[in-house]
PDB file of C-alpha atoms in Angstrom:
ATOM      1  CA  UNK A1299       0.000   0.000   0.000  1.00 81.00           C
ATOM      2  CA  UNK A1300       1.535   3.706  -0.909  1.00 82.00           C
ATOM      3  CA  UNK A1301      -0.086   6.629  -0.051  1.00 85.00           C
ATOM      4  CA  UNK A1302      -0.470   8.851  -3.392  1.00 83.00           C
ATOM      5  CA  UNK A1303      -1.961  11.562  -2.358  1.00 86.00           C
ATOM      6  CA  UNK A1304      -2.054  13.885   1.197  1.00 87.00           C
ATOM      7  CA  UNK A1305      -5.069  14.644   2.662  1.00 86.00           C
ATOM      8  CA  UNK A1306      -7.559  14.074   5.531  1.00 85.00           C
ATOM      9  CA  UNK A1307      -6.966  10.455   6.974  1.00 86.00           C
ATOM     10  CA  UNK A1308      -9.785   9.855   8.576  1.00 86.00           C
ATOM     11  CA  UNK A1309     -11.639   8.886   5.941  1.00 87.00           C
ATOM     12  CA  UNK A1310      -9.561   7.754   2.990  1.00 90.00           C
ATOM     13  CA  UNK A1311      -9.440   6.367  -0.250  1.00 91.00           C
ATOM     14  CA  UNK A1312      -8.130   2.956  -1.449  1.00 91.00           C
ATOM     15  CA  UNK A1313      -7.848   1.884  -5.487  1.00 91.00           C
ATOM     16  CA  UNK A1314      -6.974  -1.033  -6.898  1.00 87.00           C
ATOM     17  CA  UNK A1315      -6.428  -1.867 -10.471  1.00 83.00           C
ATOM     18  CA  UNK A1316      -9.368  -4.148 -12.214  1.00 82.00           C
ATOM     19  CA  UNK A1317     -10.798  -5.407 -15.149  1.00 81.00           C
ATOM     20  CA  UNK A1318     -13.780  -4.407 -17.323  1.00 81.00           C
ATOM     21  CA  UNK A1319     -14.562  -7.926 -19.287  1.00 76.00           C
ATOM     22  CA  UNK A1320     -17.471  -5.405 -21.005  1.00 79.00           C
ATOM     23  CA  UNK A1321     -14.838  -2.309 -22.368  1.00 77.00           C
ATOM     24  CA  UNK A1322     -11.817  -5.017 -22.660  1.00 74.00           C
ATOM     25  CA  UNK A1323      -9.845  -2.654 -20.384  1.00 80.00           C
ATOM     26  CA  UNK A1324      -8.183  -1.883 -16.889  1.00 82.00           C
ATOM     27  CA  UNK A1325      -9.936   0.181 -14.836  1.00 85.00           C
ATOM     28  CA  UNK A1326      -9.512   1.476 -11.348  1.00 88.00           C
ATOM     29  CA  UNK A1327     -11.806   1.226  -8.192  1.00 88.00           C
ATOM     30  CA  UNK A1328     -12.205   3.007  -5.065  1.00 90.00           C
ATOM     31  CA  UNK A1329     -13.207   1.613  -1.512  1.00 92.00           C
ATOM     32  CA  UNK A1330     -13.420   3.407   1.588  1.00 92.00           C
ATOM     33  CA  UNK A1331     -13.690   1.887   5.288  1.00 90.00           C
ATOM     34  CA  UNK A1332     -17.439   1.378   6.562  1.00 89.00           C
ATOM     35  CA  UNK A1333     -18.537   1.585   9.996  1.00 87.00           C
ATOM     36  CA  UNK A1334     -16.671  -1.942  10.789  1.00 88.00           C
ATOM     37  CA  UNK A1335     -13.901  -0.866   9.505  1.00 87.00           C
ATOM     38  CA  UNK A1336     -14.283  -3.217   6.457  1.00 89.00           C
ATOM     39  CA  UNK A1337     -13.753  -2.043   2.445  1.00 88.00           C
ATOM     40  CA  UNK A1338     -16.813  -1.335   0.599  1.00 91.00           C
ATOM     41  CA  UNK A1339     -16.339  -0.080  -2.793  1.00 90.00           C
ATOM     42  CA  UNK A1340     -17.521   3.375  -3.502  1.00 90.00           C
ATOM     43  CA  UNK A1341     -16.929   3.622  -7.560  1.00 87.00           C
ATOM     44  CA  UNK A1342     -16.035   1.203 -10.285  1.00 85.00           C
ATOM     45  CA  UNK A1343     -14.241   3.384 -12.642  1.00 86.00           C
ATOM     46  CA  UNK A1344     -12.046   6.435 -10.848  1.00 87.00           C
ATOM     47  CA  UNK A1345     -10.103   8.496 -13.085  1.00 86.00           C
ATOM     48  CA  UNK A1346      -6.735  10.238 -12.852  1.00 83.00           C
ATOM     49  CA  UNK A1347      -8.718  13.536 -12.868  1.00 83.00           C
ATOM     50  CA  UNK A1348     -10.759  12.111  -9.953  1.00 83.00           C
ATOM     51  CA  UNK A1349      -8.278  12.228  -7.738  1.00 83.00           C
ATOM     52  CA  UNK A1350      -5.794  14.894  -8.760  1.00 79.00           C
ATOM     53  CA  UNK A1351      -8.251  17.693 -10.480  1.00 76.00           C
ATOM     54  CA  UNK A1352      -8.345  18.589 -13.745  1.00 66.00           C
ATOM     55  CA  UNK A1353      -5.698  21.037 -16.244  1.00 59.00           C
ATOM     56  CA  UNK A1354      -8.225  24.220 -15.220  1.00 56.00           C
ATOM     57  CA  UNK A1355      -6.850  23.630 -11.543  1.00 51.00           C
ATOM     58  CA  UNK A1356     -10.058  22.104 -10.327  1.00 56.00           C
ATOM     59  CA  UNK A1357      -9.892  20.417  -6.642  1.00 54.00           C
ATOM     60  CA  UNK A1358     -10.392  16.633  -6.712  1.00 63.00           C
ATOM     61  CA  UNK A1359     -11.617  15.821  -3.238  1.00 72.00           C
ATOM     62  CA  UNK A1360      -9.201  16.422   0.241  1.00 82.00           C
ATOM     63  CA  UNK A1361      -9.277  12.815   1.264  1.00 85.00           C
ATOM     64  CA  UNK A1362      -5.680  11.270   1.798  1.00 89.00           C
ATOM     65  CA  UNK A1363      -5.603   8.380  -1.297  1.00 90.00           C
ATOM     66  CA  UNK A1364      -3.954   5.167  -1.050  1.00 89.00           C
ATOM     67  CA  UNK A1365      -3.004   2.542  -3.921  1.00 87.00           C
ATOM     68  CA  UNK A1366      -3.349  -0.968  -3.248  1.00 84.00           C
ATOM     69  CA  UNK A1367      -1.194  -2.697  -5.784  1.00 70.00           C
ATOM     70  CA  UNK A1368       1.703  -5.160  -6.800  1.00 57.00           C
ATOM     71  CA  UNK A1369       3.563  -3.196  -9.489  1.00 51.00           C
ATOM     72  CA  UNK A1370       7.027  -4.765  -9.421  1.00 46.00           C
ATOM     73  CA  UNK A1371       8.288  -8.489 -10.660  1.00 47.00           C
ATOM     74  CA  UNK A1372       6.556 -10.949  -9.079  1.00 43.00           C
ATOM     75  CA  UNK A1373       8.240 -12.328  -5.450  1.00 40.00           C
ATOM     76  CA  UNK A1374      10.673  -9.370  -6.218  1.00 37.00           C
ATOM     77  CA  UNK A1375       8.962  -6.422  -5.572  1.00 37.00           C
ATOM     78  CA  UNK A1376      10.795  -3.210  -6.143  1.00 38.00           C
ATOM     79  CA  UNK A1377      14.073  -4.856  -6.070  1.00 36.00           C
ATOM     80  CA  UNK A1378      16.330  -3.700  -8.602  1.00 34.00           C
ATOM     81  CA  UNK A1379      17.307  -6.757 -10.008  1.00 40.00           C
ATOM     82  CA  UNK A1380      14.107  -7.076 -11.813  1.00 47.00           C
ATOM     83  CA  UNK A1381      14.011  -3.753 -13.287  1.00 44.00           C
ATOM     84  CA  UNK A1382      15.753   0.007 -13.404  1.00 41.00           C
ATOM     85  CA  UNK A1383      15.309   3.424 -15.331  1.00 41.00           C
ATOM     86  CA  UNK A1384      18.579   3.034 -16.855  1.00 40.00           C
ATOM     87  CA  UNK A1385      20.656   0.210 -19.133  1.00 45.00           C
ATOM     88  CA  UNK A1386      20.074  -3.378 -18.268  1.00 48.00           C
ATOM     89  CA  UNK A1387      21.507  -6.538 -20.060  1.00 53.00           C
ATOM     90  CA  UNK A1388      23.171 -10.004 -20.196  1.00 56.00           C
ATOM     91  CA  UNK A1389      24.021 -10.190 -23.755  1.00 57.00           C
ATOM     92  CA  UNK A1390      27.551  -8.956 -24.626  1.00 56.00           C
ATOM     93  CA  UNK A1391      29.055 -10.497 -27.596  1.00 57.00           C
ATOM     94  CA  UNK A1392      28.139 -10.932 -31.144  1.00 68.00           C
ATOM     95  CA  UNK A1393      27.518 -14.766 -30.660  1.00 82.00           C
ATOM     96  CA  UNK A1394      24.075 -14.238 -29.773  1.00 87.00           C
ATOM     97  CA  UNK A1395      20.449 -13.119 -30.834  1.00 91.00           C
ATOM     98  CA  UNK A1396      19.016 -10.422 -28.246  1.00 90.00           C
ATOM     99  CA  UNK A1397      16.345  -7.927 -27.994  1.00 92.00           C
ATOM    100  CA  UNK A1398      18.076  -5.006 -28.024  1.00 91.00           C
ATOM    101  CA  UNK A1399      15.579  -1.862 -27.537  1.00 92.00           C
ATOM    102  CA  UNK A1400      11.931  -1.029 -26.527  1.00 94.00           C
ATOM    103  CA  UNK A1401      10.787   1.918 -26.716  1.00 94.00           C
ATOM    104  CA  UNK A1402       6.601   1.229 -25.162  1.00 92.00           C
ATOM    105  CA  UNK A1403       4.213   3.424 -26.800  1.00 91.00           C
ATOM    106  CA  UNK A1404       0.244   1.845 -25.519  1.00 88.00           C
ATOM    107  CA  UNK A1405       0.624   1.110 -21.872  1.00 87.00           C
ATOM    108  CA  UNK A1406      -2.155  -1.075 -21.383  1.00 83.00           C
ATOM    109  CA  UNK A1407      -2.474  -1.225 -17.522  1.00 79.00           C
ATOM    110  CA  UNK A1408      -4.571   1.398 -15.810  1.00 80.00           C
ATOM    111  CA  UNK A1409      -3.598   4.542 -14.790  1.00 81.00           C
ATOM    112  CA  UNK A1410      -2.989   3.830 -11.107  1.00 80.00           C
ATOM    113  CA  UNK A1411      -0.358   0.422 -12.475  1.00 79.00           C
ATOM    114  CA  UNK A1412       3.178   0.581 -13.614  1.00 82.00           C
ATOM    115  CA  UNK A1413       3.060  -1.270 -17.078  1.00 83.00           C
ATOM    116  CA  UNK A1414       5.520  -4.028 -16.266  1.00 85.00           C
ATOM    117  CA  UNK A1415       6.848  -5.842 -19.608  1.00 89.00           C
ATOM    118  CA  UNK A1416       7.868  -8.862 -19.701  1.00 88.00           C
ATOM    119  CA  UNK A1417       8.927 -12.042 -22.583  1.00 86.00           C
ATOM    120  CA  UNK A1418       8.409 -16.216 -22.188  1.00 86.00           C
ATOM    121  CA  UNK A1419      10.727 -17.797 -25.083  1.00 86.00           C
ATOM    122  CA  UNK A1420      11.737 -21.453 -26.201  1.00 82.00           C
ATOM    123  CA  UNK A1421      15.113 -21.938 -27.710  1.00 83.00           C
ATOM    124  CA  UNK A1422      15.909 -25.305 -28.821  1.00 81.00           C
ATOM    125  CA  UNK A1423      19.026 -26.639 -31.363  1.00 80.00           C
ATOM    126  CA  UNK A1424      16.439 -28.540 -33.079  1.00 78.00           C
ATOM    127  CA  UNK A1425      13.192 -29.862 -32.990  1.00 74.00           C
ATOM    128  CA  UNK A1426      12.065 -33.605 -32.437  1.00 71.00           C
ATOM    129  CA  UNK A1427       8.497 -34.419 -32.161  1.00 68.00           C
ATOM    130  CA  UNK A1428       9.333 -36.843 -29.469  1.00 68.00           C
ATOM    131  CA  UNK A1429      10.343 -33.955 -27.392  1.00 67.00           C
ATOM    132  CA  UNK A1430       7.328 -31.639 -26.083  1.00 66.00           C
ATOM    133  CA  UNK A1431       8.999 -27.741 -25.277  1.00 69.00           C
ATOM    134  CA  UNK A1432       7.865 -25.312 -23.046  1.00 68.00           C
ATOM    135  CA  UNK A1433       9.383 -22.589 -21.947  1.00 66.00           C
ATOM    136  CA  UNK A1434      10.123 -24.259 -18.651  1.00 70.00           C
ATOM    137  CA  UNK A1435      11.569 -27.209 -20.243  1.00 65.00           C
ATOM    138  CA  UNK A1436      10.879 -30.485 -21.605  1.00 65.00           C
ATOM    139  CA  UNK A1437       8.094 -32.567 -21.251  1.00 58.00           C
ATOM    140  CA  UNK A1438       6.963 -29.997 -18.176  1.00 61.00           C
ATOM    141  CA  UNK A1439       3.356 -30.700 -16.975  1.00 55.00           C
ATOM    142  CA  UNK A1440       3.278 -27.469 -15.145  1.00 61.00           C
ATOM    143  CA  UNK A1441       5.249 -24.232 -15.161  1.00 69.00           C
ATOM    144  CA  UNK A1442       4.893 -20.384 -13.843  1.00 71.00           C
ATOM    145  CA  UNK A1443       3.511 -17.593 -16.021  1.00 75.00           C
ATOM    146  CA  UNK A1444       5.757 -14.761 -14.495  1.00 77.00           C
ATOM    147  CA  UNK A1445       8.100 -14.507 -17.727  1.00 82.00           C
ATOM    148  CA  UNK A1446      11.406 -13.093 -17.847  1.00 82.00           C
ATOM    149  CA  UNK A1447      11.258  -9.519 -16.629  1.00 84.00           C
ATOM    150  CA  UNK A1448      12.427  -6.503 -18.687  1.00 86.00           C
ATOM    151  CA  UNK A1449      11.261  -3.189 -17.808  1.00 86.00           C
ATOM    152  CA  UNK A1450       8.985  -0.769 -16.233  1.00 85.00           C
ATOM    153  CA  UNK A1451       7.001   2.054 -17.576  1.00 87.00           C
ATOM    154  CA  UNK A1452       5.238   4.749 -15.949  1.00 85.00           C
ATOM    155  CA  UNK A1453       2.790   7.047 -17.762  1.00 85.00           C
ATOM    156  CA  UNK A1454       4.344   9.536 -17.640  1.00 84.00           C
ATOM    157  CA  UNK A1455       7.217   7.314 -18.789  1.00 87.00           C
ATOM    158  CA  UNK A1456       5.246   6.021 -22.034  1.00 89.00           C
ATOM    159  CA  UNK A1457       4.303   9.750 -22.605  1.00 87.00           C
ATOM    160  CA  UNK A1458       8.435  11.082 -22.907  1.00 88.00           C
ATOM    161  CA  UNK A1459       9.139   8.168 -24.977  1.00 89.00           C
ATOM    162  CA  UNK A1460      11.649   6.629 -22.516  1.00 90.00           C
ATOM    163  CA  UNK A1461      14.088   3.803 -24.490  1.00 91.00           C
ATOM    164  CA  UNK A1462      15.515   0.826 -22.171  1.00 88.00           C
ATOM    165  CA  UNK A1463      18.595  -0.761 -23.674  1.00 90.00           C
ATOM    166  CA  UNK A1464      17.453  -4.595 -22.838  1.00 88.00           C
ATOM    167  CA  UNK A1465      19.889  -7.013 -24.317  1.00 88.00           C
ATOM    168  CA  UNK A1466      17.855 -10.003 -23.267  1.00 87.00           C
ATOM    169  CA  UNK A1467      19.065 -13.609 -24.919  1.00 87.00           C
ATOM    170  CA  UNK A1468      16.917 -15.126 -27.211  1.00 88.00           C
ATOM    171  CA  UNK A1469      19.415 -17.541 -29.176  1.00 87.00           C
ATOM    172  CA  UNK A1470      22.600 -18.398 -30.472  1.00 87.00           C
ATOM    173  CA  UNK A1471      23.007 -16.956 -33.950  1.00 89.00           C
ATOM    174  CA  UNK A1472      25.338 -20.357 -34.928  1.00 85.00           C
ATOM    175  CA  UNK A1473      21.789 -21.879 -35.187  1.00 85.00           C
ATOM    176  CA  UNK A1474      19.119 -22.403 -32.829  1.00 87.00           C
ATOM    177  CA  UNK A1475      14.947 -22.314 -33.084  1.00 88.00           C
ATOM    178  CA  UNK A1476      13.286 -19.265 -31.046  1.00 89.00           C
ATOM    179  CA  UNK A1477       9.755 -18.762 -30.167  1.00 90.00           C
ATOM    180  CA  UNK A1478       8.431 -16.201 -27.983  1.00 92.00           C
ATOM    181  CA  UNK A1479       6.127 -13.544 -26.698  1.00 93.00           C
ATOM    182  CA  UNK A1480       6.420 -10.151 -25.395  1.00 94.00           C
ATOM    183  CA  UNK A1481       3.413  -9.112 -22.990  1.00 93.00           C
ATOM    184  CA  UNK A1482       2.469  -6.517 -20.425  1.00 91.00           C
ATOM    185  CA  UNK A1483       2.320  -9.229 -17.347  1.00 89.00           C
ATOM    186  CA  UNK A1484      -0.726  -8.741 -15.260  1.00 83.00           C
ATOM    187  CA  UNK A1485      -1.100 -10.635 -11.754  1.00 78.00           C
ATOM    188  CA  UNK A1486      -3.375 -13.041 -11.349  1.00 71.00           C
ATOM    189  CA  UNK A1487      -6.491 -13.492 -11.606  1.00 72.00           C
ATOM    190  CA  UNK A1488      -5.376 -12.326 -15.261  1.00 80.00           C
ATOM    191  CA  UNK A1489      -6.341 -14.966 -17.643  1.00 83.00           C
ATOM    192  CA  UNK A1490      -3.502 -17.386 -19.237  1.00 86.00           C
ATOM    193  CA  UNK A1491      -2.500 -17.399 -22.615  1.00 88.00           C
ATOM    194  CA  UNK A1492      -0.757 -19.401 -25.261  1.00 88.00           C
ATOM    195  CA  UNK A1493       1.200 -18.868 -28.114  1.00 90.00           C
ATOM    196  CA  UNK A1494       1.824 -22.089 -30.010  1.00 88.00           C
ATOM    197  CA  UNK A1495       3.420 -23.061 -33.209  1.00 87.00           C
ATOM    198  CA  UNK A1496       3.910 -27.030 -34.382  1.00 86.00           C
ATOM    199  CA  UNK A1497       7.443 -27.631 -35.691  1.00 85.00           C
ATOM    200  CA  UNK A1498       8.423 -30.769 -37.220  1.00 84.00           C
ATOM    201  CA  UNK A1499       5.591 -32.640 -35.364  1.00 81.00           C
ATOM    202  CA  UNK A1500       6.054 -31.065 -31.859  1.00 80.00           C
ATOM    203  CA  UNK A1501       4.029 -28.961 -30.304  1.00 81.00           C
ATOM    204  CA  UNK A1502       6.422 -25.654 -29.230  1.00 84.00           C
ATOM    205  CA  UNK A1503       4.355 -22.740 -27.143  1.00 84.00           C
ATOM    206  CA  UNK A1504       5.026 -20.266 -24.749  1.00 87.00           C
ATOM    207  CA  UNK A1505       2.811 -19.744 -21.666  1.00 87.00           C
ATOM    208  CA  UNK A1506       1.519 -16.260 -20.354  1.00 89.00           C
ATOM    209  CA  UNK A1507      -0.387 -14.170 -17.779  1.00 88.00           C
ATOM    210  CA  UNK A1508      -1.835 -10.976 -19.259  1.00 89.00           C
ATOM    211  CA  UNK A1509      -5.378  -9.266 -20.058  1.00 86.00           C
ATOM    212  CA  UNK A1510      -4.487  -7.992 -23.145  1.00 85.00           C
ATOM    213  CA  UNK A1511      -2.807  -9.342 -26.418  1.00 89.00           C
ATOM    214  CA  UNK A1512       0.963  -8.930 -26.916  1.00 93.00           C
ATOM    215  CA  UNK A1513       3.006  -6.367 -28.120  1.00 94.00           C
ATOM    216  CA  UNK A1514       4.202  -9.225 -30.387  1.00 94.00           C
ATOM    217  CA  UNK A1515       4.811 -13.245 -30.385  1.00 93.00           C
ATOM    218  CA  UNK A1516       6.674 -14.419 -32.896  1.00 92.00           C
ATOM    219  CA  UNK A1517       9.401 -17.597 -33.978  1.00 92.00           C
ATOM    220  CA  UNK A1518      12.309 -17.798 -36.098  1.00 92.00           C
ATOM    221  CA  UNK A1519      15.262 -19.749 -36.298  1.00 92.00           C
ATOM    222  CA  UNK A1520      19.232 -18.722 -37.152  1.00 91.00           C
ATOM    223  CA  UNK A1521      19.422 -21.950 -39.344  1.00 89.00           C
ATOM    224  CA  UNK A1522      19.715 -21.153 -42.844  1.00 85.00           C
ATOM    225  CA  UNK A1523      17.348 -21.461 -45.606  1.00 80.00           C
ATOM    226  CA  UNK A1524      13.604 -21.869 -44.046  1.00 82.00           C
ATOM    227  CA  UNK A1525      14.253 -25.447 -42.748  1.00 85.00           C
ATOM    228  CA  UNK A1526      10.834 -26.749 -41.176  1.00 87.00           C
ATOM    229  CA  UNK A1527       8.712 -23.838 -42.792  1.00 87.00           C
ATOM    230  CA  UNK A1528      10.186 -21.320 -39.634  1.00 90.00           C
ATOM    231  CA  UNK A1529      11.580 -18.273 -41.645  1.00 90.00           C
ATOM    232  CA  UNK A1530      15.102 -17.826 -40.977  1.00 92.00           C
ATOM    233  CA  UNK A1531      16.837 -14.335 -39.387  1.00 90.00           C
ATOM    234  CA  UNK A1532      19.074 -12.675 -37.143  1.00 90.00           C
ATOM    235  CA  UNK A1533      17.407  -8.960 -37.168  1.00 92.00           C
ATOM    236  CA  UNK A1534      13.985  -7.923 -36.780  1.00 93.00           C
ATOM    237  CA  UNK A1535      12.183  -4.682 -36.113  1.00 95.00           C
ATOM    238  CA  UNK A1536       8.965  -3.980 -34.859  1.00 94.00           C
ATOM    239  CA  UNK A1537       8.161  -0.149 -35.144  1.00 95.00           C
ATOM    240  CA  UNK A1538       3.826   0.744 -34.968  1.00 93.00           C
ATOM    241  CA  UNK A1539       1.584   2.520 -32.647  1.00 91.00           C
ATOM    242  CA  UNK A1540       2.155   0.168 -29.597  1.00 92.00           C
ATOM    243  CA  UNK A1541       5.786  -0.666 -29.262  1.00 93.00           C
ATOM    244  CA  UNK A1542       9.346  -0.378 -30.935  1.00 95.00           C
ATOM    245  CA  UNK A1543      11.386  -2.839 -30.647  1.00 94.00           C
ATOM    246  CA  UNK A1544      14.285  -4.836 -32.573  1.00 94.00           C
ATOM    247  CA  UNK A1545      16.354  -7.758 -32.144  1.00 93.00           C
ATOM    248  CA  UNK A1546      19.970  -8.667 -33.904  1.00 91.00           C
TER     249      UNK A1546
END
């Protein structure tokens, strides 16, 4: 809980990020403490503007707000490992594929939520429809939808056009299969998706938690030629209204 905005605390605000299944968006709703002292919500949709006025200077209420939320990675909330405003990589020789740089551009969260952005990849030397791949492994009957984290994005962050230098792995450019997806994660009780592709007889997905679509999902392999019908490359660039991105 983190208190967003000063004012009288004797009767304050609380909003936590939601769902609308009806508009296909996040929303934000406010509760306030009845006589037991229990939540009850008071609205189903508060705006920015609802709590901090409008641009003519208009007063938004002189309650003291508080936002109830997990932004962060996961079990690693706000621990720098799993995220900064600056450079962060692991890739740094030629040998490899990597995403490079994202530049977000539709943060899909609500206003109150840090977008947090996330991938879940396979990379395999080959393919073998004995073998069943998952981004967790082989032959996995279960695995965890957190993804690999990569960065965090404010609104006001999407707004400046802020750039993160990523460098994140994807494969080995001497010849390897990739599939992947790259998400805005959203905690549970977000629904669980699937990207899948069959190569060579196996079934080859990638599991994720989000509300929305991806920015992208996507497979490729550094082989030459376009061995199992998987187009072959070592670049790629993604540049439209919701995300820029490239990989080399």
């Amino acid at each position: 809980m983190e208190k967003i905005k000063n004012g009288d605390t004797s009767d304050p605000l609380f909003l936590v990020s939601s769902y609308d299944t009806k508009s296909d968006k996040e929303i934000v709703i406010g509760f306030k403490l009845d006589f037991e002292g229990k939540l009850k919500m008071v609205s189903s949709d508060i705006t920015e503007e609802n709590v901090f006025g409008d641009k003519t200077g208009k007063v938004a209420g002189r309650n003291a707000v508080y936002k109830v939320d997990s932004d962060g990675c996961g079990n690693h909330h706000k621990n720098a490992s799993c995220g900064s405003r600056g450079s962060i990589g692991d890739v740094a020789t030629s040998g490899f594929v990597a995403i490079r740089t994202i530049q977000i551009r539709d943060k899909k969260d609500s206003w109150l939520s840090n977008a947090q952005i996330r991938f879940q990849k396979v990379t395999a030397g080959d393919f073998d429809s004995s073998n069943f791949y998952t981004h967790c492994g082989i032959n996995k009957a279960s695995c965890n939808l957190d993804g690999d984290w990569i960065a965090q994005y404010s609104n006001r962050e999407v707004k400046k056009g802020r750039v993160v230098n990523v460098n994140k792995y994807l494969g080995r450019k001497s010849g390897d299969f990739v599939l992947y997806a790259l998400y805005e994660y959203d905690n549970w009780p977000a629904p669980k998706n699937t990207f899948k592709r069959n190569i060579n007889g196996a079934d080859v997905y990638v599991e994720y938690r989000s509300y929305q679509s991806p920015y992208d999902h996507n497979v490729f392999t550094t082989y030459k030629g376009n061995r199992y019908g998987v187009r072959s490359r070592t670049s790629y660039t993604l540049d439209n209204r919701a995300i820029k991105y490239n990989f080399n």
